[in-house]
mmCIF file of C-alpha atoms and ligand atoms in Angstrom:
data_model
loop_
_atom_site.group_PDB
_atom_site.id
_atom_site.type_symbol
_atom_site.label_atom_id
_atom_site.label_comp_id
_atom_site.label_asym_id
_atom_site.label_seq_id
_atom_site.Cartn_x
_atom_site.Cartn_y
_atom_site.Cartn_z
ATOM 1 C CA MET A 18 113.156 165.684 139.140
ATOM 2 C CA ALA A 19 114.520 165.348 135.940
ATOM 3 C CA ASP A 20 114.807 168.213 133.566
ATOM 4 C CA LEU A 21 111.519 168.072 131.250
ATOM 5 C CA ILE A 22 113.664 170.114 128.211
ATOM 6 C CA LEU A 23 117.235 169.304 127.564
ATOM 7 C CA THR A 24 118.890 172.583 125.888
ATOM 8 C CA ASN A 25 122.189 172.998 124.542
ATOM 9 C CA THR A 26 123.487 175.465 122.283
ATOM 10 C CA GLU A 27 126.348 174.800 119.356
ATOM 11 C CA GLY A 28 127.734 177.934 117.662
ATOM 12 C CA PRO A 29 124.362 180.211 116.858
ATOM 13 C CA VAL A 30 121.791 177.422 117.232
ATOM 14 C CA GLY A 31 120.026 176.308 120.626
ATOM 15 C CA VAL A 32 118.692 173.353 120.843
ATOM 16 C CA CYS A 33 115.532 172.058 123.025
ATOM 17 C CA THR A 34 115.097 168.326 123.574
ATOM 18 C CA LEU A 35 111.557 167.890 125.018
ATOM 19 C CA ASN A 36 112.585 164.893 127.660
ATOM 20 C CA ARG A 37 109.645 162.837 129.234
ATOM 21 C CA PRO A 38 110.747 159.720 127.377
ATOM 22 C CA GLU A 39 108.353 157.230 129.617
ATOM 23 C CA VAL A 40 105.351 158.792 128.057
ATOM 24 C CA LEU A 41 106.823 159.575 124.564
ATOM 25 C CA ASN A 42 107.564 162.794 125.191
ATOM 26 C CA ALA A 43 103.500 163.804 126.271
ATOM 27 C CA LEU A 44 103.705 167.460 126.086
ATOM 28 C CA ASN A 45 102.357 168.442 130.036
ATOM 29 C CA ILE A 46 101.720 171.751 131.367
ATOM 30 C CA ALA A 47 104.771 171.512 132.926
ATOM 31 C CA LEU A 48 106.937 170.829 130.178
ATOM 32 C CA MET A 49 104.922 172.974 127.953
ATOM 33 C CA ASP A 50 105.928 175.797 130.493
ATOM 34 C CA VAL A 51 110.029 174.960 130.901
ATOM 35 C CA LEU A 52 109.837 174.943 126.916
ATOM 36 C CA ILE A 53 108.410 178.582 126.411
ATOM 37 C CA GLU A 54 110.929 179.646 128.626
ATOM 38 C CA ARG A 55 113.706 178.008 127.251
ATOM 39 C CA LEU A 56 112.366 178.975 123.763
ATOM 40 C CA GLU A 57 111.930 182.720 124.866
ATOM 41 C CA ALA A 58 115.506 182.754 126.292
ATOM 42 C CA PHE A 59 116.746 181.902 123.174
ATOM 43 C CA ASP A 60 114.946 184.110 121.359
ATOM 44 C CA ALA A 61 116.177 187.082 123.795
ATOM 45 C CA ASP A 62 119.621 186.024 123.180
ATOM 46 C CA PRO A 63 121.832 187.886 120.352
ATOM 47 C CA ALA A 64 124.327 184.710 120.183
ATOM 48 C CA ILE A 65 121.300 182.794 119.300
ATOM 49 C CA ARG A 66 119.819 183.042 115.544
ATOM 50 C CA VAL A 67 117.905 179.862 114.993
ATOM 51 C CA ILE A 68 116.566 176.985 117.504
ATOM 52 C CA VAL A 69 115.812 173.226 117.083
ATOM 53 C CA ILE A 70 113.132 171.608 118.922
ATOM 54 C CA ALA A 71 113.712 167.869 118.720
ATOM 55 C CA GLY A 72 112.453 164.588 120.647
ATOM 56 C CA SER A 73 113.906 161.424 120.686
ATOM 57 C CA GLU A 74 114.352 159.028 117.706
ATOM 58 C CA LYS A 75 111.179 157.329 119.383
ATOM 59 C CA ALA A 76 108.848 160.007 119.599
ATOM 60 C CA PHE A 77 108.669 163.719 118.795
ATOM 61 C CA ALA A 78 105.851 164.028 121.174
ATOM 62 C CA ALA A 79 103.160 161.635 121.120
ATOM 63 C CA GLY A 80 100.746 164.282 122.262
ATOM 64 C CA ALA A 81 99.082 166.602 124.835
ATOM 65 C CA ASP A 82 99.266 164.641 128.261
ATOM 66 C CA ILE A 83 96.161 162.676 127.926
ATOM 67 C CA GLY A 84 96.561 162.488 131.760
ATOM 68 C CA GLU A 85 95.885 165.738 132.738
ATOM 69 C CA MET A 86 92.830 166.318 130.453
ATOM 70 C CA ALA A 87 91.136 162.940 130.914
ATOM 71 C CA ASP A 88 89.146 164.002 133.858
ATOM 72 C CA ALA A 89 88.552 168.222 133.365
ATOM 73 C CA SER A 90 85.171 169.625 133.227
ATOM 74 C CA LEU A 91 84.757 172.573 130.597
ATOM 75 C CA VAL A 92 85.639 175.035 132.869
ATOM 76 C CA ASP A 93 88.601 173.074 134.077
ATOM 77 C CA ILE A 94 90.056 173.037 130.753
ATOM 78 C CA SER A 95 89.170 176.536 129.648
ATOM 79 C CA GLU A 96 90.570 178.294 132.684
ATOM 80 C CA ARG A 97 94.009 176.300 132.083
ATOM 81 C CA ASN A 98 93.957 179.111 129.446
ATOM 82 C CA ASN A 99 96.353 176.314 127.686
ATOM 83 C CA LEU A 100 95.817 178.634 123.929
ATOM 84 C CA ALA A 101 98.170 181.435 125.725
ATOM 85 C CA ARG A 102 101.041 178.972 125.845
ATOM 86 C CA TRP A 103 100.989 178.239 122.305
ATOM 87 C CA LYS A 104 100.630 181.805 121.207
ATOM 88 C CA ARG A 105 103.711 182.204 123.272
ATOM 89 C CA VAL A 106 105.118 179.421 120.615
ATOM 90 C CA ALA A 107 103.739 181.176 118.120
ATOM 91 C CA ALA A 108 105.486 184.256 118.370
ATOM 92 C CA ILE A 109 108.826 183.281 118.971
ATOM 93 C CA ARG A 110 110.783 185.836 116.451
ATOM 94 C CA LYS A 111 113.697 183.618 115.325
ATOM 95 C CA PRO A 112 113.458 180.775 112.747
ATOM 96 C CA ILE A 113 112.322 177.195 114.335
ATOM 97 C CA ILE A 114 113.253 173.754 112.799
ATOM 98 C CA ALA A 115 111.718 170.768 114.296
ATOM 99 C CA GLY A 116 113.525 167.630 114.039
ATOM 100 C CA VAL A 117 111.246 165.037 113.757
ATOM 101 C CA SER A 118 111.472 160.987 114.769
ATOM 102 C CA GLY A 119 108.941 158.776 115.299
ATOM 103 C CA PHE A 120 105.484 160.127 116.827
ATOM 104 C CA ALA A 121 104.186 163.238 116.270
ATOM 105 C CA LEU A 122 100.728 163.390 117.096
ATOM 106 C CA GLY A 123 98.170 165.485 118.462
ATOM 107 C CA GLY A 124 99.686 167.953 120.209
ATOM 108 C CA GLY A 125 103.336 166.868 119.000
ATOM 109 C CA CYS A 126 101.822 167.193 115.696
ATOM 110 C CA GLU A 127 100.923 170.665 116.120
ATOM 111 C CA LEU A 128 104.512 171.882 118.148
ATOM 112 C CA ALA A 129 105.986 170.743 114.503
ATOM 113 C CA MET A 130 103.360 172.838 113.018
ATOM 114 C CA HIS A 131 104.236 175.467 114.858
ATOM 115 C CA CYS A 132 108.004 175.577 113.912
ATOM 116 C CA ASP A 133 108.815 177.288 110.412
ATOM 117 C CA MET A 134 110.312 173.511 108.902
ATOM 118 C CA ILE A 135 110.183 170.058 109.756
ATOM 119 C CA VAL A 136 113.349 167.783 109.319
ATOM 120 C CA ALA A 137 111.602 164.417 109.739
ATOM 121 C CA SER A 138 113.537 160.707 109.947
ATOM 122 C CA GLU A 139 112.119 157.901 107.570
ATOM 123 C CA SER A 140 110.321 156.596 110.869
ATOM 124 C CA ALA A 141 108.519 159.721 111.667
ATOM 125 C CA GLN A 142 104.515 159.725 111.916
ATOM 126 C CA PHE A 143 102.161 162.630 111.756
ATOM 127 C CA GLY A 144 99.008 163.014 113.210
ATOM 128 C CA GLN A 145 96.056 164.506 114.566
ATOM 129 C CA PRO A 146 94.212 161.422 116.412
ATOM 130 C CA GLU A 147 92.159 163.372 118.642
ATOM 131 C CA ILE A 148 88.702 162.402 117.041
ATOM 132 C CA LYS A 149 89.613 158.811 118.604
ATOM 133 C CA LEU A 150 89.548 160.338 121.901
ATOM 134 C CA GLY A 151 85.981 162.255 121.360
ATOM 135 C CA VAL A 152 87.900 165.657 120.796
ATOM 136 C CA ILE A 153 89.318 167.703 117.738
ATOM 137 C CA PRO A 154 92.845 169.488 117.603
ATOM 138 C CA GLY A 155 93.226 172.536 119.827
ATOM 139 C CA ALA A 156 96.204 173.650 119.424
ATOM 140 C CA GLY A 157 95.835 174.849 115.882
ATOM 141 C CA GLY A 158 96.028 171.529 113.619
ATOM 142 C CA THR A 159 92.586 171.909 112.395
ATOM 143 C CA GLN A 160 94.217 175.328 110.864
ATOM 144 C CA ARG A 161 97.999 174.371 110.509
ATOM 145 C CA LEU A 162 97.743 171.014 108.827
ATOM 146 C CA THR A 163 95.009 172.322 106.441
ATOM 147 C CA ARG A 164 96.877 175.306 105.450
ATOM 148 C CA ALA A 165 99.831 172.478 105.018
ATOM 149 C CA VAL A 166 98.498 169.864 103.253
ATOM 150 C CA GLY A 167 94.869 171.347 101.791
ATOM 151 C CA LYS A 168 91.170 170.808 102.850
ATOM 152 C CA PHE A 169 90.482 167.594 101.461
ATOM 153 C CA ARG A 170 93.436 165.595 103.127
ATOM 154 C CA ALA A 171 93.312 167.308 105.977
ATOM 155 C CA MET A 172 89.883 166.238 106.522
ATOM 156 C CA GLU A 173 90.396 163.014 105.719
ATOM 157 C CA ILE A 174 93.446 163.012 108.566
ATOM 158 C CA ILE A 175 91.422 164.631 111.182
ATOM 159 C CA MET A 176 88.059 162.732 110.954
ATOM 160 C CA THR A 177 90.451 159.378 110.380
ATOM 161 C CA GLY A 178 92.629 160.070 112.995
ATOM 162 C CA ARG A 179 95.337 158.184 110.798
ATOM 163 C CA PHE A 180 99.034 158.387 110.814
ATOM 164 C CA MET A 181 100.947 160.275 107.828
ATOM 165 C CA THR A 182 104.623 158.558 107.140
ATOM 166 C CA ALA A 183 107.287 160.747 106.747
ATOM 167 C CA LYS A 184 106.843 160.317 102.969
ATOM 168 C CA GLU A 185 103.509 161.380 102.761
ATOM 169 C CA ALA A 186 103.768 164.209 105.121
ATOM 170 C CA PHE A 187 106.852 165.564 102.886
ATOM 171 C CA ASP A 188 104.824 164.857 99.450
ATOM 172 C CA ALA A 189 102.124 166.778 101.000
ATOM 173 C CA GLY A 190 104.163 169.634 101.829
ATOM 174 C CA LEU A 191 104.376 169.598 105.676
ATOM 175 C CA VAL A 192 107.853 168.257 105.688
ATOM 176 C CA THR A 193 110.480 170.293 104.541
ATOM 177 C CA LYS A 194 113.219 167.079 104.012
ATOM 178 C CA VAL A 195 113.292 163.127 104.958
ATOM 179 C CA VAL A 196 116.538 161.546 105.913
ATOM 180 C CA SER A 197 117.552 158.929 108.005
ATOM 181 C CA LYS A 198 116.446 157.432 111.403
ATOM 182 C CA GLU A 199 120.487 157.385 112.193
ATOM 183 C CA GLN A 200 120.993 160.871 110.936
ATOM 184 C CA PHE A 201 117.949 163.290 111.936
ATOM 185 C CA LEU A 202 119.369 164.990 114.445
ATOM 186 C CA GLN A 203 122.614 165.408 112.490
ATOM 187 C CA GLU A 204 120.459 166.476 109.123
ATOM 188 C CA THR A 205 118.440 168.964 111.588
ATOM 189 C CA MET A 206 121.407 170.560 113.167
ATOM 190 C CA ALA A 207 122.950 170.587 109.394
ATOM 191 C CA LEU A 208 120.118 172.938 108.073
ATOM 192 C CA ALA A 209 120.309 174.555 111.828
ATOM 193 C CA ARG A 210 123.805 175.786 111.017
ATOM 194 C CA GLU A 211 123.582 176.892 107.246
ATOM 195 C CA ILE A 212 120.598 179.223 108.507
ATOM 196 C CA GLY A 213 122.739 179.891 111.348
ATOM 197 C CA LYS A 214 125.011 181.606 109.259
ATOM 198 C CA MET A 215 122.712 184.106 107.692
ATOM 199 C CA PRO A 216 122.128 187.631 108.800
ATOM 200 C CA PRO A 217 119.873 187.539 112.290
ATOM 201 C CA LEU A 218 117.846 190.801 111.279
ATOM 202 C CA ALA A 219 116.982 189.482 107.982
ATOM 203 C CA LEU A 220 115.954 185.901 109.091
ATOM 204 C CA LYS A 221 113.104 187.213 111.354
ATOM 205 C CA ALA A 222 112.338 189.293 108.404
ATOM 206 C CA ALA A 223 111.899 186.619 106.331
ATOM 207 C CA LYS A 224 109.730 184.489 109.258
ATOM 208 C CA GLU A 225 107.619 187.510 109.928
ATOM 209 C CA ALA A 226 106.788 188.246 106.010
ATOM 210 C CA ILE A 227 106.128 184.279 105.467
ATOM 211 C CA LEU A 228 104.188 183.702 108.439
ATOM 212 C CA ALA A 229 101.662 186.850 107.253
ATOM 213 C CA VAL A 230 100.546 184.940 104.402
ATOM 214 C CA ASP A 231 98.207 183.386 107.184
ATOM 215 C CA ASN A 232 96.763 186.598 107.777
ATOM 216 C CA THR A 233 96.405 188.887 104.679
ATOM 217 C CA THR A 234 95.538 189.386 101.184
ATOM 218 C CA LEU A 235 97.903 189.164 98.744
ATOM 219 C CA ALA A 236 98.167 192.696 97.868
ATOM 220 C CA THR A 237 98.519 193.569 101.695
ATOM 221 C CA GLY A 238 100.989 190.791 102.301
ATOM 222 C CA LEU A 239 102.818 192.257 99.438
ATOM 223 C CA GLU A 240 102.894 195.659 100.881
ATOM 224 C CA TYR A 241 104.098 194.253 104.260
ATOM 225 C CA GLU A 242 106.946 192.233 102.615
ATOM 226 C CA ARG A 243 108.130 195.640 100.820
ATOM 227 C CA ARG A 244 108.022 197.878 104.383
ATOM 228 C CA LEU A 245 110.178 194.573 106.002
ATOM 229 C CA PHE A 246 112.357 194.771 103.049
ATOM 230 C CA TYR A 247 112.980 198.417 103.011
ATOM 231 C CA SER A 248 113.246 198.313 106.815
ATOM 232 C CA LEU A 249 116.874 195.894 106.380
ATOM 233 C CA PHE A 250 118.353 198.949 104.338
ATOM 234 C CA ALA A 251 118.565 200.370 108.260
ATOM 235 C CA THR A 252 120.708 197.432 108.880
ATOM 236 C CA GLU A 253 124.509 197.043 108.545
ATOM 237 C CA ASP A 254 124.091 193.404 107.924
ATOM 238 C CA GLN A 255 122.558 194.940 104.639
ATOM 239 C CA LYS A 256 125.863 197.164 103.987
ATOM 240 C CA GLU A 257 127.807 194.389 104.718
ATOM 241 C CA GLY A 258 126.168 191.390 102.811
ATOM 242 C CA MET A 259 126.222 193.537 99.529
ATOM 243 C CA LYS A 260 129.720 194.886 100.377
ATOM 244 C CA ALA A 261 131.043 191.358 100.902
ATOM 245 C CA PHE A 262 129.765 190.333 97.491
ATOM 246 C CA GLN A 263 131.333 192.628 95.785
ATOM 247 C CA GLU A 264 134.311 192.177 97.270
ATOM 248 C CA LYS A 265 133.912 188.361 96.643
ATOM 249 C CA ARG A 266 134.050 187.735 100.194
ATOM 250 C CA LYS A 267 132.282 186.241 102.921
ATOM 251 C CA ALA A 268 130.095 188.026 104.720
ATOM 252 C CA ASP A 269 130.533 188.993 108.548
ATOM 253 C CA PHE A 270 126.814 189.300 109.543
ATOM 254 C CA LYS A 271 126.630 190.952 113.351
ATOM 255 C CA GLY A 272 122.888 191.027 113.621
ATOM 256 C CA LYS A 273 122.833 194.646 113.521
HETATM 257 N N1 DAK B 17 99.719 161.509 126.675
HETATM 258 C C1 DAK B 17 99.829 160.566 127.975
HETATM 259 N N2 DAK B 17 100.817 159.465 127.850
HETATM 260 C C2 DAK B 17 101.094 159.104 127.006
HETATM 261 C C3 DAK B 17 100.697 159.895 125.637
HETATM 262 C C4 DAK B 17 99.941 160.847 125.710
HETATM 263 N N3 DAK B 17 99.424 161.838 124.435
HETATM 264 N N4 DAK B 17 100.888 158.812 124.502
HETATM 265 C C5 DAK B 17 101.487 157.971 124.901
HETATM 266 N N5 DAK B 17 101.549 157.929 126.829
HETATM 267 C C6 DAK B 17 102.263 157.038 127.493
HETATM 268 C C7 DAK B 17 101.189 155.431 127.236
HETATM 269 O O1 DAK B 17 100.150 155.637 128.156
HETATM 270 C C8 DAK B 17 102.298 154.838 127.967
HETATM 271 O O2 DAK B 17 102.398 154.930 129.624
HETATM 272 P P1 DAK B 17 102.497 153.532 130.098
HETATM 273 O O3 DAK B 17 101.379 152.336 129.971
HETATM 274 O O4 DAK B 17 103.544 152.768 129.726
HETATM 275 O O5 DAK B 17 102.767 154.027 131.761
HETATM 276 C C9 DAK B 17 103.495 155.536 127.150
HETATM 277 O O6 DAK B 17 103.387 156.495 126.735
HETATM 278 C C10 DAK B 17 104.021 154.749 125.875
HETATM 279 O O7 DAK B 17 102.754 154.769 125.215
HETATM 280 P P2 DAK B 17 102.352 153.472 124.313
HETATM 281 O O8 DAK B 17 102.483 152.306 125.320
HETATM 282 O O9 DAK B 17 100.827 153.660 124.190
HETATM 283 O O10 DAK B 17 103.342 153.084 123.243
HETATM 284 P P3 DAK B 17 103.204 152.172 121.693
HETATM 285 O O11 DAK B 17 104.057 152.470 121.006
HETATM 286 O O12 DAK B 17 102.185 151.064 121.633
HETATM 287 O O13 DAK B 17 101.969 153.209 121.026
HETATM 288 C C11 DAK B 17 101.122 155.338 120.271
HETATM 289 C C12 DAK B 17 102.579 154.873 120.773
HETATM 290 C C13 DAK B 17 101.747 156.833 120.059
HETATM 291 C C14 DAK B 17 100.671 154.974 118.834
HETATM 292 C C15 DAK B 17 99.943 155.631 121.414
HETATM 293 O O14 DAK B 17 100.619 155.797 122.796
HETATM 294 C C16 DAK B 17 99.548 156.823 121.361
HETATM 295 O O15 DAK B 17 98.342 156.313 120.325
HETATM 296 N N6 DAK B 17 99.215 157.761 122.203
HETATM 297 C C17 DAK B 17 98.073 158.705 122.331
HETATM 298 C C18 DAK B 17 98.078 159.656 121.437
HETATM 299 C C19 DAK B 17 97.268 160.551 120.966
HETATM 300 O O16 DAK B 17 96.358 160.287 121.038
HETATM 301 N N7 DAK B 17 97.826 161.922 120.905
HETATM 302 C C20 DAK B 17 96.691 162.952 120.844
HETATM 303 C C21 DAK B 17 96.638 163.771 122.621
HETATM 304 S S1 DAK B 17 95.602 164.905 122.457
HETATM 305 C C22 DAK B 17 95.129 172.419 123.344
HETATM 306 C C23 DAK B 17 96.164 172.158 122.732
HETATM 307 C C24 DAK B 17 96.899 170.896 122.645
HETATM 308 C C25 DAK B 17 95.468 169.989 122.876
HETATM 309 C C26 DAK B 17 94.696 169.929 123.087
HETATM 310 C C27 DAK B 17 94.397 171.368 123.811
HETATM 311 N N8 DAK B 17 94.974 173.418 123.672
HETATM 312 C C28 DAK B 17 95.337 174.746 123.645
HETATM 313 C C29 DAK B 17 93.347 173.929 124.659
HETATM 314 C C30 DAK B 17 96.247 168.692 122.117
HETATM 315 C C31 DAK B 17 95.341 167.559 122.327
HETATM 316 C C32 DAK B 17 96.071 166.143 122.126
HETATM 317 O O17 DAK B 17 97.568 166.224 121.840
#
């Protein structure tokens, strides 16, 4: 069987490419399990500072595998405990960039929204079409899309199942950057390389602080940020970063 996730590294960037082209990268359980295993391996690898998840030019992922759900009973679907899988994706501490071209639908859109930045090709289409299948998003779509684009747009997108273009998704705040179809992977890698130059402990702290927005009040979030900020003064990278600035040279971050 072909590898469901192709992995490669380029310097500090670890890349996971979804590889089920015959079904537009539909996310079956086997693919999710390999993806999680690879993401966790990159997260644990000190040589990797940033992770990219990409699909093909035609599809990032057209959703969870409908064939695996169609005949499931309530007990089947709940006993699969898929949410536990998605929680492991959400628990990755290093920054993740989604490189999205073509379809990012249902679980595919939700996977992109588990990432921390989304680089989209002009041909990208984002949507939560689950309503047309008689269900609603199940991997955080009602929560993360609403946080990204606001209640009123999320209601319309989720209740009609329509797709958003890359430009609409960018204008709505879901997408970081829109690039040409031909360049989407190169542009995603370029952003990853730029972030990969940054001190890894500070990157993780920034991700942790930004994601805390969803679970805290402003006052608690500010307190949380302050503690993370202080904690970085225990790192060699903080000393190196500030010393390099004063000495007018490029910092050499070690992740310590
Ligand atoms: N699952 C399985 N197969 C899929 C698929 C999917 N989501 N999407 C596409 N395919 C397959 C098609 O069946 C077709 O296979 P063959 O007929 O060639 O065997 C092949 O991929 C090519 O697709 P099309 O022939 O349909 O290609 P088109 O270009 O005409 O259309 C399309 C592309 C993306 C518009 C269309 O394929 C489509 O509408 N696909 C379904 C999109 C969708 O409804 N996605 C949402 C799925 S539900 C949960 C977590 C997550 C979820 C649920 C629970 N828990 C934590 C509990 C997520 C649910 C979903 O994502």
